[in-house]
Short mmCIF file of C-alpha atoms in Angstrom, two decimals:
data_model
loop_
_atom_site.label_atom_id
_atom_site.label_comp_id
_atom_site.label_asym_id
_atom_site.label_seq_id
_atom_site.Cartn_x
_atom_site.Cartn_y
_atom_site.Cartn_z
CA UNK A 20 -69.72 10.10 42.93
CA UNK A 21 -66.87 11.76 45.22
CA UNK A 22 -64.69 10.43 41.89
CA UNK A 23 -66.71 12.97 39.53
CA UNK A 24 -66.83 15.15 42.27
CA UNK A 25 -62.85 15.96 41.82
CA UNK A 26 -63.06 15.60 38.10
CA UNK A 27 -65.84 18.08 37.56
CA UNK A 28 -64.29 20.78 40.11
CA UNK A 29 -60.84 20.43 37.96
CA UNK A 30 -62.76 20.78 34.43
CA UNK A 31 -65.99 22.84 34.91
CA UNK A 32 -65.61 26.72 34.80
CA UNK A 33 -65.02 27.84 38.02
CA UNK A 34 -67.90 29.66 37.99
CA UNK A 35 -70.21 26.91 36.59
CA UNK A 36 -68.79 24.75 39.05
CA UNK A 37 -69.64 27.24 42.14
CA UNK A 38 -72.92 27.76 41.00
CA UNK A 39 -73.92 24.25 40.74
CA UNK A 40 -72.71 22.18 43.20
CA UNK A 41 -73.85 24.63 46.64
CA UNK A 42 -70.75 24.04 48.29
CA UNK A 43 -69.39 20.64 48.09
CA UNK A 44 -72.53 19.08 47.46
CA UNK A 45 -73.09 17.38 43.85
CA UNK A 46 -75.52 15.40 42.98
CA UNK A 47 -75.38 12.95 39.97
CA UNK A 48 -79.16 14.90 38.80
CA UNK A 49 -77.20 18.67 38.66
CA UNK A 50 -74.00 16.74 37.00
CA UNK A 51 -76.83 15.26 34.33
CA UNK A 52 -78.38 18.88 33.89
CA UNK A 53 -75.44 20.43 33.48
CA UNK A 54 -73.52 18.23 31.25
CA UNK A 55 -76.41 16.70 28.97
CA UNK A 56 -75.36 13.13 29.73
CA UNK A 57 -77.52 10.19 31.17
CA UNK A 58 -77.68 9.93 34.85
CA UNK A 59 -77.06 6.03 34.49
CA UNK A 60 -74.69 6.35 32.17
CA UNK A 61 -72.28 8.93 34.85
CA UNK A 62 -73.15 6.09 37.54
CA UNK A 63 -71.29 3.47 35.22
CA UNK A 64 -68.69 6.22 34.52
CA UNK A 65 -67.87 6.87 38.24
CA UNK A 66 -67.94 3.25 38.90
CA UNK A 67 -65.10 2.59 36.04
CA UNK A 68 -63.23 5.72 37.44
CA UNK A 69 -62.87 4.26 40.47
CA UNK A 70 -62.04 0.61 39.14
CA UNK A 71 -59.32 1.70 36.66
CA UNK A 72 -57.70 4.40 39.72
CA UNK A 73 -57.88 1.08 41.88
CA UNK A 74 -55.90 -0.64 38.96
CA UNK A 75 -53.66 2.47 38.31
CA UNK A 76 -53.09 2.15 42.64
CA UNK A 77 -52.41 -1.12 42.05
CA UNK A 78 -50.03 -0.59 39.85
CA UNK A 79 -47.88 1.97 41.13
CA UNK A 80 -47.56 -0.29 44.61
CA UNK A 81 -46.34 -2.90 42.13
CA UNK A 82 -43.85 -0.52 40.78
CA UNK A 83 -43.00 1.00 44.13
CA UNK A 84 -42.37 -2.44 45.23
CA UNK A 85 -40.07 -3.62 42.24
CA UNK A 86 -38.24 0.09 42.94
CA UNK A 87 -37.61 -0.99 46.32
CA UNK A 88 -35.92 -4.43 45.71
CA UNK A 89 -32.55 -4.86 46.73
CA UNK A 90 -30.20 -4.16 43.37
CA UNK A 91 -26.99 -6.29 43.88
CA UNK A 92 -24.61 -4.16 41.94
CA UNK A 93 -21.69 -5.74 39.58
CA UNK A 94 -18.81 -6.75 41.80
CA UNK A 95 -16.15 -4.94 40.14
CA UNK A 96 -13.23 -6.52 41.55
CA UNK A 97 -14.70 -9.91 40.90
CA UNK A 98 -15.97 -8.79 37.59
CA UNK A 99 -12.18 -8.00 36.65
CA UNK A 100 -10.79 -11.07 38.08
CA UNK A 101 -13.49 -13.24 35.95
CA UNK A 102 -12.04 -11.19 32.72
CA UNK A 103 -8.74 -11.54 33.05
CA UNK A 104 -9.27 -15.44 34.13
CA UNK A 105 -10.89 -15.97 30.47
CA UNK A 106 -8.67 -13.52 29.05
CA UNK A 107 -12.02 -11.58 27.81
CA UNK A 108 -11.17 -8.11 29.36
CA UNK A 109 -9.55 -6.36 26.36
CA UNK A 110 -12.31 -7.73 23.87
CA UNK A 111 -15.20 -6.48 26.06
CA UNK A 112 -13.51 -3.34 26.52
CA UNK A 113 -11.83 -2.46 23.66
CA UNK A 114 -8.15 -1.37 26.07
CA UNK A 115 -6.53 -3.32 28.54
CA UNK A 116 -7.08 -3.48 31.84
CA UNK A 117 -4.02 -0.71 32.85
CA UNK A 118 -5.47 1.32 29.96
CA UNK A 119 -8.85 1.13 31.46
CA UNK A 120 -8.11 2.22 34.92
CA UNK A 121 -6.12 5.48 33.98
CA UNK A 122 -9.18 6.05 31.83
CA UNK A 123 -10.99 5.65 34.71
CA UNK A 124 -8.54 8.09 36.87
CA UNK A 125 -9.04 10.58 33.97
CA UNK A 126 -12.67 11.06 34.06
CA UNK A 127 -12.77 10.12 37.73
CA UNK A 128 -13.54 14.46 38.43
CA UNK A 129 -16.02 14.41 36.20
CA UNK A 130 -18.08 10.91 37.05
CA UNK A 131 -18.04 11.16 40.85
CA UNK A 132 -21.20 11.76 42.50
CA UNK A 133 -22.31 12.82 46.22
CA UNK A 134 -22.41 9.13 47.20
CA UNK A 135 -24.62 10.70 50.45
CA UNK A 136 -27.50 11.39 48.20
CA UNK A 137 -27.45 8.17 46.36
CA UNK A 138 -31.42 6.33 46.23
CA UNK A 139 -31.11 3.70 49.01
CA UNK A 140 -27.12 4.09 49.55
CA UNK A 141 -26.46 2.08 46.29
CA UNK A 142 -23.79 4.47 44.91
CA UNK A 143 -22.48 3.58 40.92
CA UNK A 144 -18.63 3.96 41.36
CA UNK A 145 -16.98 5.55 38.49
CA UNK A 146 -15.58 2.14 37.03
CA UNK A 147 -19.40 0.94 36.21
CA UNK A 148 -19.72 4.41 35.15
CA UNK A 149 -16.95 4.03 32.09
CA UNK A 150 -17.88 0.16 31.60
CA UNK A 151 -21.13 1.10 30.61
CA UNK A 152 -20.16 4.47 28.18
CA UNK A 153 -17.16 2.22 27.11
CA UNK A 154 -19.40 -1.02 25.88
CA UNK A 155 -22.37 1.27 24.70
CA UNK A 156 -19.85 2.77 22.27
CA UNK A 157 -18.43 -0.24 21.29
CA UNK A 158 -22.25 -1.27 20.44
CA UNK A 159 -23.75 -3.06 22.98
CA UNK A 160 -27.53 -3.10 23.42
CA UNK A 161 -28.53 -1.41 26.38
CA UNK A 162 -30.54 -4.47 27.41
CA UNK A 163 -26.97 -6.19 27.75
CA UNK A 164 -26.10 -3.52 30.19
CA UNK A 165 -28.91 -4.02 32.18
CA UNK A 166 -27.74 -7.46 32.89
CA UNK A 167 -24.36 -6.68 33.24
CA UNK A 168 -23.99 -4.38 35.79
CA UNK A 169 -27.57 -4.92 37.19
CA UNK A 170 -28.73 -1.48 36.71
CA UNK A 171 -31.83 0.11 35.49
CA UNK A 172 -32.40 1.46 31.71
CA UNK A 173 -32.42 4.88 33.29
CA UNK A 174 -29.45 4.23 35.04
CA UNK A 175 -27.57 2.94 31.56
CA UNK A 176 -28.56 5.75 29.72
CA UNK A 177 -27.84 8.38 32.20
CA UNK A 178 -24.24 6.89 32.24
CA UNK A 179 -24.29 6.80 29.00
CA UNK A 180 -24.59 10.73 28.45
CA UNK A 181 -22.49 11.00 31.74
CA UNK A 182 -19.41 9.34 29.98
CA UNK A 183 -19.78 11.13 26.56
CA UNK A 184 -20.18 14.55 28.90
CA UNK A 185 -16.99 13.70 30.72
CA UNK A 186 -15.06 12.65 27.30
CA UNK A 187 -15.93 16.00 25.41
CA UNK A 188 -15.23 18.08 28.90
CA UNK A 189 -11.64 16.60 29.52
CA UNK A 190 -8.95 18.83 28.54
CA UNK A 191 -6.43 15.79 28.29
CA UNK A 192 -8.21 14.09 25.73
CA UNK A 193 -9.56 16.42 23.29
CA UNK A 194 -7.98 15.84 20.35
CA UNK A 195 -5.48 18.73 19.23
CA UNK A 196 -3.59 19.21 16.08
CA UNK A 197 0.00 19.86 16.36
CA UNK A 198 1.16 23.66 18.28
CA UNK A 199 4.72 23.43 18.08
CA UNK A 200 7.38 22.82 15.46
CA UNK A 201 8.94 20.00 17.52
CA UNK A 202 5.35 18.22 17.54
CA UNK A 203 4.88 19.11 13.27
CA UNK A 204 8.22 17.12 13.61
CA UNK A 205 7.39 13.61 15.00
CA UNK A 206 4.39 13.69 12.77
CA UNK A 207 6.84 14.80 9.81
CA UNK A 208 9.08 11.67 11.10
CA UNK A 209 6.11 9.56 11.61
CA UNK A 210 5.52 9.64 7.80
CA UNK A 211 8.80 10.26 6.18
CA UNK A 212 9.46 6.31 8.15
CA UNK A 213 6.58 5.32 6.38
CA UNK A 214 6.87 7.05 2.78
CA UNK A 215 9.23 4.57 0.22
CA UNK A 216 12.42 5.95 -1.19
CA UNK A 217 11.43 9.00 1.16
CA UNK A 218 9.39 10.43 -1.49
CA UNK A 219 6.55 12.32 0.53
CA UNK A 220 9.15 13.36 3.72
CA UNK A 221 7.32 16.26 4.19
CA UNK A 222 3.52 15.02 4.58
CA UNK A 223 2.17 16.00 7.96
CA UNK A 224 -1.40 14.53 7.40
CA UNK A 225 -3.48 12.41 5.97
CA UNK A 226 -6.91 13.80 5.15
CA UNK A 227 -10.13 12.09 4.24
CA UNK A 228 -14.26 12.35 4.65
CA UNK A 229 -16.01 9.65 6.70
CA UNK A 230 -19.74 9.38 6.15
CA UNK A 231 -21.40 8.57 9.47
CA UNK A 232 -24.88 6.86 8.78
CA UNK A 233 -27.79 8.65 10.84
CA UNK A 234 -31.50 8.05 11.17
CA UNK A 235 -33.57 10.52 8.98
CA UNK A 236 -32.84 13.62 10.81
CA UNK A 237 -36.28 15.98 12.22
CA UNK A 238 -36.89 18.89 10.47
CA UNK A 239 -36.12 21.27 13.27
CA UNK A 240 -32.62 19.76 13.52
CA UNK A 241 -32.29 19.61 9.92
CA UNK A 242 -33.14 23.78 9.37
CA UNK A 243 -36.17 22.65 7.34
CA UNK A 244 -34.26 19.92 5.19
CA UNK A 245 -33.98 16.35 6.05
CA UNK A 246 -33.13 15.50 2.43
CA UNK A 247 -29.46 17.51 2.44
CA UNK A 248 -28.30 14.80 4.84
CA UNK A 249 -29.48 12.07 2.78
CA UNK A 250 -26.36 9.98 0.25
CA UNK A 251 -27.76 9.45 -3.28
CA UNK A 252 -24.67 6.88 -3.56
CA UNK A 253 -25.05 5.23 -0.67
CA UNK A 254 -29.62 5.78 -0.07
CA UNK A 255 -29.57 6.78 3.22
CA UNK A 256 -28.92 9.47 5.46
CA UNK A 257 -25.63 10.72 7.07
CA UNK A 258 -23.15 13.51 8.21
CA UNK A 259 -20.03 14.02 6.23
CA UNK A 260 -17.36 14.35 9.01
CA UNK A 261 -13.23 15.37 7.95
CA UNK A 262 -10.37 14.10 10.03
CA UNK A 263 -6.67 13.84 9.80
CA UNK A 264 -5.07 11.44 11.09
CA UNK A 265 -0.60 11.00 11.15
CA UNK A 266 1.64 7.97 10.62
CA UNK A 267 0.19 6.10 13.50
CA UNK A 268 -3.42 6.06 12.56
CA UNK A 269 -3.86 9.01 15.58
CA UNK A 270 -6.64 11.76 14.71
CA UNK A 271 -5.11 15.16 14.23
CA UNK A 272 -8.26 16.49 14.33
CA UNK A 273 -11.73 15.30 13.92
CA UNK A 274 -15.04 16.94 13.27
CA UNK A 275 -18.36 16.58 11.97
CA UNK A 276 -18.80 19.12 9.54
CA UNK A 277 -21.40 18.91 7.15
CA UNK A 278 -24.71 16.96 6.36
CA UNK A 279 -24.17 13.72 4.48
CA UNK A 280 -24.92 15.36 0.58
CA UNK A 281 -21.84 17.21 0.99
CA UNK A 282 -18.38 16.55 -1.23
CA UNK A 283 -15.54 16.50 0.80
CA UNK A 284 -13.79 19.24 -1.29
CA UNK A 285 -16.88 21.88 0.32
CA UNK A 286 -16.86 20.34 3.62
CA UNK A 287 -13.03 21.16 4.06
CA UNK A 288 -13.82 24.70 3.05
CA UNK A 289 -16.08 24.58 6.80
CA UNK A 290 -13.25 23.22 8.54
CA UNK A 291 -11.72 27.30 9.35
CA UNK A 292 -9.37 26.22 12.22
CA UNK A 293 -8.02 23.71 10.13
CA UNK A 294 -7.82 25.56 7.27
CA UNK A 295 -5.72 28.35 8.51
CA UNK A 296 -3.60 26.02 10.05
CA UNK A 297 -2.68 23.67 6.70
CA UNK A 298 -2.03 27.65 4.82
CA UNK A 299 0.37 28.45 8.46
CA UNK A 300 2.64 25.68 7.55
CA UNK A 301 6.52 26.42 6.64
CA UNK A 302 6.85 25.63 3.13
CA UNK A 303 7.77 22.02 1.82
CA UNK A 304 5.58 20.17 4.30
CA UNK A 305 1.76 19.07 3.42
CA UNK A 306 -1.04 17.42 4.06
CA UNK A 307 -1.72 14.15 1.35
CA UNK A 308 -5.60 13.52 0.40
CA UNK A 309 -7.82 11.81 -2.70
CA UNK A 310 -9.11 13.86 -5.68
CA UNK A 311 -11.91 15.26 -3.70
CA UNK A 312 -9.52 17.95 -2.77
CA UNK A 313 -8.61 20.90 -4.50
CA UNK A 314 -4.83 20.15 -5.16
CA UNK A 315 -2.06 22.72 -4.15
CA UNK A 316 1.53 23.07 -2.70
CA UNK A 317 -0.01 21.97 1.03
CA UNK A 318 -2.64 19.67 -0.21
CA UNK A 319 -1.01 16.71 -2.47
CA UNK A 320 -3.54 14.44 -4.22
CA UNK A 321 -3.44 11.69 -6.53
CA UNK A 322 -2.98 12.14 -10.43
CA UNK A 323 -6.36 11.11 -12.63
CA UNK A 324 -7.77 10.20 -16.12
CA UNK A 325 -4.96 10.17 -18.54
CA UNK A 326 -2.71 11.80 -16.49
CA UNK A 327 -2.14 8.03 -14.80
CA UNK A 328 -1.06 6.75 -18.30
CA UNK A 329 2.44 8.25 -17.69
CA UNK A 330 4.39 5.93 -15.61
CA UNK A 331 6.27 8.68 -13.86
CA UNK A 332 2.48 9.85 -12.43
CA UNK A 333 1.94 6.24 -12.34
CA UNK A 334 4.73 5.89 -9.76
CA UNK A 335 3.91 8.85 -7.95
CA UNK A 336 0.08 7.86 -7.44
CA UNK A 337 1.70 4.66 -5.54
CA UNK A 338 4.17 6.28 -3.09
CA UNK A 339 1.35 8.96 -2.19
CA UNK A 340 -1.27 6.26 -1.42
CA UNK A 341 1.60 4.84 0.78
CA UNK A 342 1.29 7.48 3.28
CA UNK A 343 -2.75 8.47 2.44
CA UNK A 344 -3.60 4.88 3.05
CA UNK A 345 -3.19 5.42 7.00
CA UNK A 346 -6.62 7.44 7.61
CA UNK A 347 -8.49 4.95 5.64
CA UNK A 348 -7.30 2.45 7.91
CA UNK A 349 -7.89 4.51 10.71
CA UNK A 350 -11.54 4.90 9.86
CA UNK A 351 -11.56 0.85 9.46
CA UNK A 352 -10.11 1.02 12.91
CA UNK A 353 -12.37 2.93 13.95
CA UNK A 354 -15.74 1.52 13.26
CA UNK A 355 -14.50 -1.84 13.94
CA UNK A 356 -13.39 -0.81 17.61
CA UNK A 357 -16.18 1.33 17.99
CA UNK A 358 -19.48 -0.84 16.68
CA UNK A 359 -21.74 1.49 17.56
CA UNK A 360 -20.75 3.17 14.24
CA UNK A 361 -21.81 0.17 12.05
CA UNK A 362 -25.55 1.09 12.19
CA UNK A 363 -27.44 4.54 11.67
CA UNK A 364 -26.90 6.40 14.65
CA UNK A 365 -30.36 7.30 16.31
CA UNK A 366 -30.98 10.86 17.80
CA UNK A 367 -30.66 14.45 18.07
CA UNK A 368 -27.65 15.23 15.26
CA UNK A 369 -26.55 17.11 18.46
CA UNK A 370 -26.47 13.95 20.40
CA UNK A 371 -25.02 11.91 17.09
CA UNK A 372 -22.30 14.75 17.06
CA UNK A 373 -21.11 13.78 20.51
CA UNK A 374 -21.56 10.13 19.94
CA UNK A 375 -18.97 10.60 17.13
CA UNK A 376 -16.68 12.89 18.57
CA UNK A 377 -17.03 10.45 21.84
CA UNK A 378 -15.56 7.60 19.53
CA UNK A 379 -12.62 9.50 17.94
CA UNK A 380 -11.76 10.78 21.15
CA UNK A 381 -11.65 7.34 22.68
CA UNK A 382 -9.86 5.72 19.32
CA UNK A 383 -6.81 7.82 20.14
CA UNK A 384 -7.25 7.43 23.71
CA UNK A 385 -6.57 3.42 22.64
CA UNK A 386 -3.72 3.85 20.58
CA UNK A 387 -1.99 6.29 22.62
CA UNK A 388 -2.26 3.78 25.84
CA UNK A 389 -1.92 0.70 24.22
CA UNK A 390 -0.19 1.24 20.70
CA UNK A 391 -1.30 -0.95 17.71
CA UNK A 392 -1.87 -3.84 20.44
CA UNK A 393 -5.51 -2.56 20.98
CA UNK A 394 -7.47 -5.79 20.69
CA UNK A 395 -9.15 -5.44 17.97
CA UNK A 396 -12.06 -8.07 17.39
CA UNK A 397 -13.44 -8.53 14.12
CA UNK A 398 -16.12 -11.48 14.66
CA UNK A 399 -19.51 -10.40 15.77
CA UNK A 400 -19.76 -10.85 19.28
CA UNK A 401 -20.91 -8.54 21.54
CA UNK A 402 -22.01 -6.00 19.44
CA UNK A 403 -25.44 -4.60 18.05
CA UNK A 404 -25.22 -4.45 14.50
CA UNK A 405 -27.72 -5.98 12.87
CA UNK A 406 -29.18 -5.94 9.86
CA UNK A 407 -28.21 -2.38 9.04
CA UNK A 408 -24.00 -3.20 9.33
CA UNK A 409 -25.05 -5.99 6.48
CA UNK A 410 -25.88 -3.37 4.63
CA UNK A 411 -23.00 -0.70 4.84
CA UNK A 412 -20.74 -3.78 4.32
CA UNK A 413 -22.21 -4.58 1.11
CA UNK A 414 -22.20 -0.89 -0.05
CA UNK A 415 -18.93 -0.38 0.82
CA UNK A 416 -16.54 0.31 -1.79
CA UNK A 417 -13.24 -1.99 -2.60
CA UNK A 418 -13.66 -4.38 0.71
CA UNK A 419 -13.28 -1.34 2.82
CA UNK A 420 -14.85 -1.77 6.26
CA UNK A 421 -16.53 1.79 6.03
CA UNK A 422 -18.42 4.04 4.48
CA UNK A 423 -15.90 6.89 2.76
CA UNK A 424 -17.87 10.04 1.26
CA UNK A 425 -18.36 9.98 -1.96
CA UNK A 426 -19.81 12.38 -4.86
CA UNK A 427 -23.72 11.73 -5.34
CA UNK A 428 -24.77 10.61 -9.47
CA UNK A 429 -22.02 9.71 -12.02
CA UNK A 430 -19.66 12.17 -10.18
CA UNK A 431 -19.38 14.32 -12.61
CA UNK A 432 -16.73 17.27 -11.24
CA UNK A 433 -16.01 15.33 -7.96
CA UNK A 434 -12.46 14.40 -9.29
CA UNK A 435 -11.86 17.89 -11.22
CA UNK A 436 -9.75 19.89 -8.57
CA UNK A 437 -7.13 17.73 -8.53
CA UNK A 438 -6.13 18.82 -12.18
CA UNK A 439 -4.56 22.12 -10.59
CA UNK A 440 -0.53 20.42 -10.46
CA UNK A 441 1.50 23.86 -11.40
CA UNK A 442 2.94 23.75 -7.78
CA UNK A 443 6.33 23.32 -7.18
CA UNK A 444 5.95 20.53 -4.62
CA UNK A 445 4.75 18.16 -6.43
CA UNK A 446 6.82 19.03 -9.82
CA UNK A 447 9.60 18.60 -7.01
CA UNK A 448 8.55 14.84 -5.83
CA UNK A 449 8.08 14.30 -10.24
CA UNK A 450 11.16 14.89 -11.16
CA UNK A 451 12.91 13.10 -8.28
CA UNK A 452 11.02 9.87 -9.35
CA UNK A 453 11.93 10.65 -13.20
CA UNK A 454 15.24 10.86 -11.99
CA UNK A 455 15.87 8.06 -9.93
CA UNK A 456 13.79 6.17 -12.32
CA UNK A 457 11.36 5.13 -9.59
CA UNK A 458 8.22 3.24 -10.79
CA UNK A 459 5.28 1.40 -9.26
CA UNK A 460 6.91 -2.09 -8.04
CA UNK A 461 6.15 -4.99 -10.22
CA UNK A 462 4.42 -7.69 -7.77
CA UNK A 463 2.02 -4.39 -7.42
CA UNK A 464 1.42 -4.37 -11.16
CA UNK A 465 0.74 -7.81 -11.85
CA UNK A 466 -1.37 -8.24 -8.64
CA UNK A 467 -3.92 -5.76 -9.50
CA UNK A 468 -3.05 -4.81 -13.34
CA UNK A 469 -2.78 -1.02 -12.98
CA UNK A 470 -0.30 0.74 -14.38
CA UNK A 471 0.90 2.14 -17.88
CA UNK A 472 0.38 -0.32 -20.84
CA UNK A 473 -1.43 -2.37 -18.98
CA UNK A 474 -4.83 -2.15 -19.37
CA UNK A 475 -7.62 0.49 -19.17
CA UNK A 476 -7.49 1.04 -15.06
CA UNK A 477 -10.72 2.85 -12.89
CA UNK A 478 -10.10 5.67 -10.67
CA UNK A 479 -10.91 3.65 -7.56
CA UNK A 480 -8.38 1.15 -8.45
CA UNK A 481 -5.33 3.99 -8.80
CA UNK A 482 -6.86 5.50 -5.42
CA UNK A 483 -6.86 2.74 -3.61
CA UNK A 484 -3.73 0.95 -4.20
CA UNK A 485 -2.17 -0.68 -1.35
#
């Protein structure tokens, strides 16, 4: 009764509800007038009220009492000294140990909390804080985390966000394309090392589309279409993001442009910053990329269709995919370091965006600490791929590790914009190899059967020639 006493004064008009019940007195016989329902059958329903708010009571103690158990938080010192003992740190982690605490010491500002105000003095110190962002990138499930450092899901995913906040607020490790003519020049250096017979000295990037695979976006995200971010080649959705990386597989810059649909050839034309940079650049040094770009004297690209016949173009197709070759295999680098990329990322796209930006960040974070030595695992332990990595492995083309854009149908116009070659560039790099008499290397020839007189050769092949 006193149960449908505090419902009824909450829902009835206030006025209804002054008029009938004279005060605080209600009687089940006014509540049965006034609402039309069976006086026996609002006994029964202010008996179950007051069972199920005895359950709900019950409940929440429960809860309160689980709350108020006594969390034992990871041991970090003992946690490190178990690692390096089985010689498991740099897997788990994806950095070494050194690498991990000046990581630590980087995002330190931006991780440290009022340890005062902590619930029941158990403060998470800044290393927990970076284990957990660092091993949800590298995919592991957040019930793993849980266990690990003994935290709540709540806790784990507010780390989460705290990590990727801290990693797209740092100054120090955004990434950055070159400013100054002495830092064009390493990555000039980095390439010309690289580049046989010297051929492309004066590539300063290699550009190329990665498509990130996304659960189906929400239309409010998607400004009223979901189906722009969805891959006809690949059946699924995804965001078409453009980086460019130099000779040591380092991101020059990194972004996630455009939904999944896109050609790389338009999503370049969103990338402004970058644009006006590559048009900025003394003459005689240029950026290398496939035939989804538009092909000019600061954008080199590979030669197509019958153009590869002539073994001069032949030869020159090689030595470019020399130095292009380095951001596919920083992509491969990338999604194998980074596992959380190996499955359709689930979320806002806002949220994806920073997931993705999180993981570049971090991949040159990696090299630039620890070099090429980055302990790279390529089993499937510790990481959450499921069956939806099966399926990008099988889709992706020529053994590659991931998923690079490509044109939706029969691709029809996706190669056309390389056929622009008046520029004096590469006419320059031409007639040096007609010169010297440079041609693709034999052992390349007979291994994969491309080259002039051969045999009838398909444009992945030429592209993707080691």
């Amino acid at each position: 009764h006193n149960t449908i006493l505090e419902i009824v004064s909450h829902t009835l008009p206030q006025h209804l509800f002054n008029h009938s019940t004279m005060g605080n007195e209600l009687s089940l016989d006014i509540l049965s007038k006034t609402w039309s329902i069976d006086k026996d059958l609002l006994s029964i329903l202010a008996y179950a009220i007051d069972d199920d708010m005895d359950e709900d009571d019950d409940a929440i103690e429960e809860e309160n009492c689980m709350e108020a158990m006594e969390r034992v938080r990871l041991d970090w010192a003992e946690h490190v000294t178990k690692c390096k003992h089985e010689k498991s740190f740099g897997r788990k982690y994806r950095m070494s140990h050194n690498a991990f605490c000046r990581l630590v010491n980087i995002l330190k500002p931006y991780l440290e909390r009022n340890a005062g105000k902590a619930t029941r003095g158990h403060y998470i110190i800044p290393q927990i804080a970076v284990a957990v962002g660092v091993r949800y990138l590298a995919g592991e499930p957040y019930t793993a985390l849980n266990d690990i450092a003994n935290i709540s899901t709540t806790s784990v995913f507010r780390l989460k966000n705290r990590f990727i906040w801290a990693i797209m607020k740092c100054d120090e490790m955004k990434i950055k394309l070159p400013e100054t003519a002495d830092e064009w020049e390493r990555v000039r250096q980095g390439f010309e090392n690289i580049s046989s017979e010297k051929l492309f000295r004066g590539c300063v990037g290699a550009i190329d589309g990665f498509f990130a695979p996304i659960q189906q976006p929400r239309v409010k995200d998607a400004n009223g279409n979901p189906m722009s971010f969805m891959s006809g080649h690949y059946g699924m959705f995804g965001l078409n993001c453009q980086a460019v990386c130099d000779a040591r597989e380092r991101f020059l810059f990194f972004g996630v442009i455009a939904p999944g649909k896109t050609n790389d050839n338009i999503a370049f034309e969103f990338c402004t910053h970058l644009k006006n940079v590559i048009s900025a650049l003394p003459y005689g040094l240029f950026l290398v990329g496939d035939a989804a770009y538009t092909s000019n004297e600061r954008m080199l690209t590979p030669m197509i269709g019958s153009q590869r016949l002539d073994p001069v173009n032949d030869a020159y197709n090689f030595y470019l995919s020399q130095v292009r070759i380095r951001i596919e295999m920083a992509f491969a680098r990338l999604v194998t370091k980074w596992r959380i990329l190996r499955a359709p990322l689930l979320g806002s796209l806002s949220t994806i965006s920073c997931t993705l930006m999180a993981c570049a960040i971090m991949h040159n974070y990696v090299i630039d600490s620890d070099g090429h030595n980055d302990h790279l695992q390529f089993n499937n332990d510790n990481c959450n791929i499921g069956i939806e990595y099966d399926f990008i492995v099988r889709n992706a083309p020529n053994g590659m590790t991931y998923l690079p854009t490509m044109p939706d149908g029969d691709g029809e116009g996706y190669y056309g914009p390389s056929l622009v070659t008046s520029h004096t560039v590469q006419a320059s790099i031409l007639q040096v190899i007609e010169q010297l008499c440079i041609r693709r290397p034999r052992h390349n020839i007979e291994r994969n059967g491309v080259g002039s007189g051969t045999r009838e050769v398909s444009i992945e092949e030429t592209f993707y020639a080691p």
